[in-house]
Coordinates of C-alpha atoms in Angstrom, one line a residue:
M4 CA 85.3 16.0 17.9
T5 CA 84.6 12.4 17.4
D6 CA 83.6 10.6 14.1
A7 CA 80.3 10.0 15.6
A8 CA 79.8 13.6 16.6
L9 CA 80.7 14.9 13.2
K10 CA 78.2 12.3 11.7
T11 CA 75.5 13.6 14.2
S12 CA 76.0 17.4 13.6
A13 CA 76.2 16.6 9.7
A14 CA 73.1 14.7 9.5
P15 CA 70.6 17.5 10.3
G16 CA 72.1 19.6 7.4
T17 CA 72.2 16.8 5.1
L18 CA 68.6 16.0 5.6
S19 CA 67.3 19.6 5.5
D20 CA 69.4 20.0 2.1
H21 CA 67.7 16.7 0.5
R22 CA 64.3 18.2 2.0
E23 CA 65.1 21.8 0.4
G24 CA 65.8 20.2 -3.1
M25 CA 62.4 18.2 -3.1
A26 CA 60.6 20.9 -1.6
Y27 CA 59.0 21.9 -5.1
L28 CA 57.5 18.5 -5.4
E29 CA 55.4 18.9 -2.2
T30 CA 52.6 20.7 -3.9
L31 CA 50.0 19.1 -5.8
P32 CA 50.2 21.3 -9.1
R33 CA 53.7 20.7 -9.2
K34 CA 53.4 17.0 -8.8
L35 CA 51.0 16.9 -11.6
V36 CA 53.1 18.8 -14.0
V37 CA 56.6 17.2 -13.0
V38 CA 55.7 13.6 -12.3
Y39 CA 52.1 12.5 -13.0
M40 CA 51.7 14.1 -16.3
P41 CA 54.9 12.7 -17.8
L42 CA 54.4 9.5 -16.5
A43 CA 50.7 9.2 -18.0
I44 CA 52.2 10.4 -21.5
I45 CA 54.7 7.7 -21.3
L46 CA 52.4 5.1 -20.2
V47 CA 49.8 5.9 -23.0
V48 CA 52.5 5.8 -25.6
L49 CA 53.7 2.4 -24.8
L50 CA 50.3 0.8 -23.9
F51 CA 48.2 2.4 -26.8
P52 CA 49.6 -0.1 -29.5
F53 CA 48.5 -3.0 -27.4
Y54 CA 45.3 -1.4 -26.8
W55 CA 44.8 -1.0 -30.7
M56 CA 45.9 -4.3 -31.4
V57 CA 43.1 -5.7 -28.7
I58 CA 40.4 -3.8 -29.7
T59 CA 41.1 -4.6 -33.6
S60 CA 41.6 -8.3 -33.2
I61 CA 37.8 -8.5 -31.3
K62 CA 36.1 -6.1 -33.6
P63 CA 33.5 -7.4 -36.3
D64 CA 34.4 -6.8 -39.7
A65 CA 31.3 -4.3 -40.1
Q66 CA 33.0 -2.1 -37.6
L67 CA 36.5 -2.7 -39.0
L68 CA 35.4 -1.2 -42.5
D69 CA 32.7 1.4 -41.3
L70 CA 34.5 3.9 -39.5
E71 CA 32.2 6.6 -40.2
N72 CA 29.2 5.0 -37.9
S73 CA 31.7 3.3 -35.4
N74 CA 34.1 4.7 -32.9
P75 CA 37.6 3.6 -33.9
L76 CA 38.7 3.4 -30.2
W77 CA 36.1 1.3 -28.9
V78 CA 33.9 -2.1 -29.5
S79 CA 30.4 -2.2 -29.3
Q80 CA 29.8 -5.7 -30.3
P81 CA 33.3 -7.8 -29.6
T82 CA 33.7 -10.9 -31.4
F83 CA 36.2 -13.8 -31.4
Q84 CA 35.9 -14.6 -34.8
H85 CA 39.2 -13.4 -36.0
I86 CA 41.1 -15.4 -33.0
Y87 CA 39.1 -18.6 -33.8
K88 CA 40.1 -18.1 -37.6
L89 CA 43.7 -17.5 -37.0
L90 CA 44.2 -20.6 -34.3
F91 CA 41.7 -23.1 -36.0
E92 CA 41.5 -22.0 -39.8
S93 CA 45.1 -21.5 -40.5
A94 CA 48.4 -23.0 -39.9
Y95 CA 49.3 -20.2 -36.9
P96 CA 49.9 -23.0 -34.3
R97 CA 52.7 -24.5 -36.4
W98 CA 54.3 -21.2 -37.3
L99 CA 54.1 -20.3 -33.7
M100 CA 56.0 -23.6 -32.9
T101 CA 58.4 -23.0 -35.5
T102 CA 59.3 -19.6 -34.4
M103 CA 59.9 -21.0 -31.2
M104 CA 62.1 -23.9 -32.0
V105 CA 64.1 -21.4 -34.2
A106 CA 64.6 -18.5 -31.8
T107 CA 65.4 -21.1 -28.9
A108 CA 68.1 -22.9 -31.0
A109 CA 69.6 -19.8 -32.2
T110 CA 69.5 -18.4 -28.9
F111 CA 71.2 -21.3 -27.1
L112 CA 73.9 -21.6 -30.0
S113 CA 74.6 -17.8 -29.9
I114 CA 75.0 -17.8 -26.0
F115 CA 77.2 -20.8 -26.2
A116 CA 79.6 -19.1 -28.4
S117 CA 79.3 -15.7 -26.6
V118 CA 80.2 -17.2 -23.6
L119 CA 83.3 -18.8 -24.9
S120 CA 84.5 -15.8 -26.7
A121 CA 83.5 -13.2 -24.1
Y122 CA 85.5 -15.4 -21.3
A123 CA 88.4 -15.7 -23.7
I124 CA 88.6 -11.7 -24.4
T125 CA 88.1 -10.6 -20.6
R126 CA 89.7 -13.2 -18.5
I127 CA 92.6 -14.5 -20.4
R128 CA 95.2 -11.7 -20.6
Y129 CA 96.6 -11.5 -24.1
K130 CA 97.9 -8.7 -26.1
G131 CA 95.2 -7.2 -28.2
A132 CA 92.3 -8.5 -26.3
A133 CA 90.8 -4.9 -25.9
T134 CA 90.9 -4.4 -29.8
V135 CA 89.3 -7.9 -30.5
G136 CA 86.5 -6.7 -28.1
G137 CA 86.0 -3.5 -29.8
L138 CA 86.1 -5.2 -33.3
I139 CA 83.3 -7.7 -32.1
F140 CA 81.1 -5.0 -31.1
L141 CA 81.6 -3.2 -34.4
A142 CA 80.3 -6.4 -36.1
Y143 CA 76.9 -5.9 -34.4
L144 CA 76.6 -2.7 -36.1
V145 CA 76.6 -4.2 -39.7
P146 CA 73.1 -4.2 -40.9
P147 CA 71.5 -7.5 -41.5
S148 CA 70.4 -6.3 -45.0
I149 CA 73.9 -6.4 -46.3
L150 CA 74.5 -9.8 -45.0
F151 CA 71.7 -11.6 -46.2
I152 CA 72.8 -11.6 -50.0
P153 CA 75.9 -13.5 -49.3
L154 CA 74.5 -15.5 -46.7
S155 CA 71.8 -16.6 -49.0
S156 CA 74.7 -17.8 -51.4
V157 CA 75.9 -19.9 -48.5
I158 CA 72.6 -21.2 -47.4
H159 CA 71.8 -22.4 -51.3
A160 CA 75.3 -24.0 -51.4
Y161 CA 74.7 -26.1 -48.4
G162 CA 71.3 -27.3 -49.4
L163 CA 69.5 -25.8 -46.2
F164 CA 67.3 -23.3 -48.1
D165 CA 63.5 -23.5 -47.2
T166 CA 64.3 -25.3 -43.7
P167 CA 64.6 -24.1 -40.2
F168 CA 68.1 -24.7 -40.0
A169 CA 68.8 -22.1 -42.7
L170 CA 67.6 -19.3 -39.9
I171 CA 69.2 -21.3 -36.8
L172 CA 72.6 -20.9 -38.4
T173 CA 72.2 -17.6 -39.8
Y174 CA 70.8 -15.8 -36.8
P175 CA 74.1 -16.3 -34.7
T176 CA 75.7 -13.7 -37.2
I177 CA 73.7 -11.0 -35.8
L178 CA 73.3 -12.1 -32.2
I179 CA 77.0 -13.3 -31.2
P180 CA 78.5 -9.8 -31.5
F181 CA 76.1 -7.9 -29.3
C182 CA 75.8 -11.0 -26.6
T183 CA 79.7 -11.2 -26.5
W184 CA 80.0 -7.4 -25.7
L185 CA 77.4 -7.6 -23.3
L186 CA 79.1 -10.6 -21.5
M187 CA 82.2 -9.0 -21.5
G188 CA 80.9 -6.3 -19.5
Y189 CA 79.6 -8.7 -17.0
F190 CA 82.5 -10.9 -16.9
K191 CA 84.7 -8.0 -15.9
T192 CA 82.6 -7.4 -12.8
I193 CA 83.8 -10.7 -11.4
P194 CA 86.7 -10.6 -9.3
Y195 CA 89.9 -11.9 -10.5
E196 CA 91.2 -13.2 -7.4
L197 CA 88.3 -16.1 -7.4
E198 CA 89.8 -17.2 -10.8
E199 CA 93.3 -16.9 -9.5
C200 CA 92.7 -19.1 -6.4
A201 CA 91.0 -21.7 -8.5
L202 CA 94.1 -21.9 -10.6
M203 CA 96.4 -22.4 -7.6
D204 CA 94.3 -25.0 -6.4
G205 CA 94.7 -27.0 -10.0
A206 CA 91.2 -26.3 -11.6
S207 CA 91.4 -25.9 -15.4
R208 CA 89.9 -22.9 -17.4
W209 CA 86.8 -25.0 -18.2
Q210 CA 86.1 -26.0 -14.8
I211 CA 86.6 -22.4 -13.5
L212 CA 84.3 -21.1 -16.6
V213 CA 81.4 -23.5 -15.6
K214 CA 81.8 -23.8 -11.6
I215 CA 82.9 -20.2 -10.7
V216 CA 82.1 -17.6 -13.6
L217 CA 79.0 -18.9 -15.0
P218 CA 77.1 -19.2 -11.7
L219 CA 78.3 -15.6 -10.7
A220 CA 77.1 -14.3 -14.2
I221 CA 73.7 -15.9 -14.3
P222 CA 71.9 -12.4 -14.5
G223 CA 74.1 -11.5 -17.5
L224 CA 73.4 -14.8 -19.2
I225 CA 69.6 -14.0 -18.5
S226 CA 70.1 -10.6 -20.1
A227 CA 71.7 -11.9 -23.2
F228 CA 69.3 -14.9 -23.7
I229 CA 66.4 -12.3 -23.5
F230 CA 68.1 -10.0 -26.1
A231 CA 68.8 -12.8 -28.5
F232 CA 65.5 -14.5 -28.1
T233 CA 63.7 -11.3 -28.7
L234 CA 65.7 -10.6 -31.9
C235 CA 65.1 -14.0 -33.4
W236 CA 61.5 -13.9 -32.6
N237 CA 60.9 -10.5 -34.3
E238 CA 63.3 -11.1 -37.2
F239 CA 61.8 -10.5 -40.6
I240 CA 64.3 -9.9 -43.3
Y241 CA 66.5 -13.6 -43.1
A242 CA 62.9 -15.4 -42.4
L243 CA 61.4 -13.9 -45.7
T244 CA 64.6 -14.6 -47.9
F245 CA 65.5 -17.9 -46.8
I246 CA 61.8 -19.4 -46.2
S247 CA 59.4 -19.9 -49.0
S248 CA 57.2 -22.9 -48.0
D249 CA 54.1 -21.9 -46.1
H250 CA 54.4 -24.4 -43.4
N251 CA 58.3 -23.6 -42.5
K252 CA 57.5 -19.7 -41.9
T253 CA 57.7 -17.8 -38.9
V254 CA 55.0 -15.8 -37.2
P255 CA 56.3 -12.3 -38.5
V256 CA 56.5 -13.5 -42.3
A257 CA 53.6 -15.8 -42.1
I258 CA 50.9 -13.5 -40.8
I259 CA 52.1 -10.9 -43.5
S260 CA 51.8 -13.1 -46.3
N261 CA 48.8 -15.0 -45.5
F262 CA 46.6 -12.5 -44.2
V263 CA 47.1 -9.6 -46.9
D264 CA 45.5 -10.4 -50.3
G265 CA 46.6 -7.8 -52.7
D266 CA 45.3 -4.6 -51.5
I267 CA 42.9 -6.4 -49.2
F268 CA 44.2 -6.4 -45.3
R269 CA 42.2 -8.7 -42.9
W270 CA 43.2 -6.6 -40.1
G271 CA 41.2 -8.7 -37.5
S272 CA 43.5 -11.7 -38.2
L273 CA 46.6 -9.7 -38.5
M274 CA 46.3 -8.1 -35.1
A275 CA 45.1 -11.2 -33.7
G276 CA 48.3 -12.8 -34.9
A277 CA 50.5 -10.0 -33.8
L278 CA 48.7 -9.8 -30.3
I279 CA 49.0 -13.7 -29.6
G280 CA 52.8 -13.7 -30.9
S281 CA 53.8 -11.0 -28.6
L282 CA 52.6 -12.9 -25.5
P283 CA 55.3 -15.2 -25.1
L284 CA 58.0 -12.2 -25.2
V285 CA 55.6 -10.2 -22.5
I286 CA 55.6 -13.3 -20.5
L287 CA 59.7 -13.8 -20.7
Y288 CA 60.2 -9.7 -20.0
A289 CA 57.6 -10.2 -16.9
F290 CA 59.5 -12.8 -15.0
F291 CA 63.3 -11.6 -16.0
V292 CA 62.9 -7.7 -16.2
E293 CA 64.9 -7.2 -13.2
H294 CA 68.0 -9.4 -14.4
Y295 CA 67.8 -7.9 -17.6
V296 CA 67.9 -4.2 -16.6
S297 CA 70.7 -5.0 -13.9
A298 CA 72.9 -7.0 -16.5
M299 CA 72.5 -4.1 -19.1
T300 CA 73.3 -1.4 -16.3
G301 CA 76.5 -3.4 -15.7
A302 CA 77.6 -3.7 -19.4
V303 CA 77.0 -0.2 -19.8
K304 CA 79.2 0.7 -16.8
E305 CA 82.0 -1.4 -18.2

């Protein structure tokens, strides 16, 4: 019997097996229990925090304080007073720009260092490369709460305290290990034959990295950029320790220190600041989520 005949004879059985395996989902009650109900629960759990931020940021103060006579899950008389105060009566735009500058600069610095280290570990064959890669990943597991005390001494010694450079130079300590590990997994998926052919043609290591490896590793670079940028944007401990003046604070620290007066929480402004502060990350993930998932999958496989 030919290969075509074997494929033809095997195909109906294979299709029937698949159909029988998924037959339990053909009835509506089973679909509701197995598919739609878990998806609905996951959707509610993921989106409810954003819904709570939105309704809290547009609630009047009377409804925020009087929970007995107002529905906590709904807004009857929405107002934009909290958002107006946040944007025009506070330094929130400056905090947002400072956070953007710090996150962007620290991310590019970390990606540059991670690309060089990941390429050296994965593409240049030398003894102990795997051990070095494992030690770099173990460095990522060190909690930032342990590092901020010695780093604060270094920041004070170099006169960088209360400046954005203090954050730009310290964030790579927690970004480079993970980004290096992520790019190592992606660089390993690139065929070595391309690099060997380029070496035979007289290309240097730098030319191979810039013209061959990096163009093929764009999804991995995007994934590392998203991870690093998100971590910088949401970081709290270093920003709280190294920045003291109000105009140099980042968004996570500034909204906590400026909209909390003792035991009084201005929930409307707090939620509005958290909501607006999360929009850049939402936009970033919306545009590059496919590259992020594919690169993370490739790194985990390695």
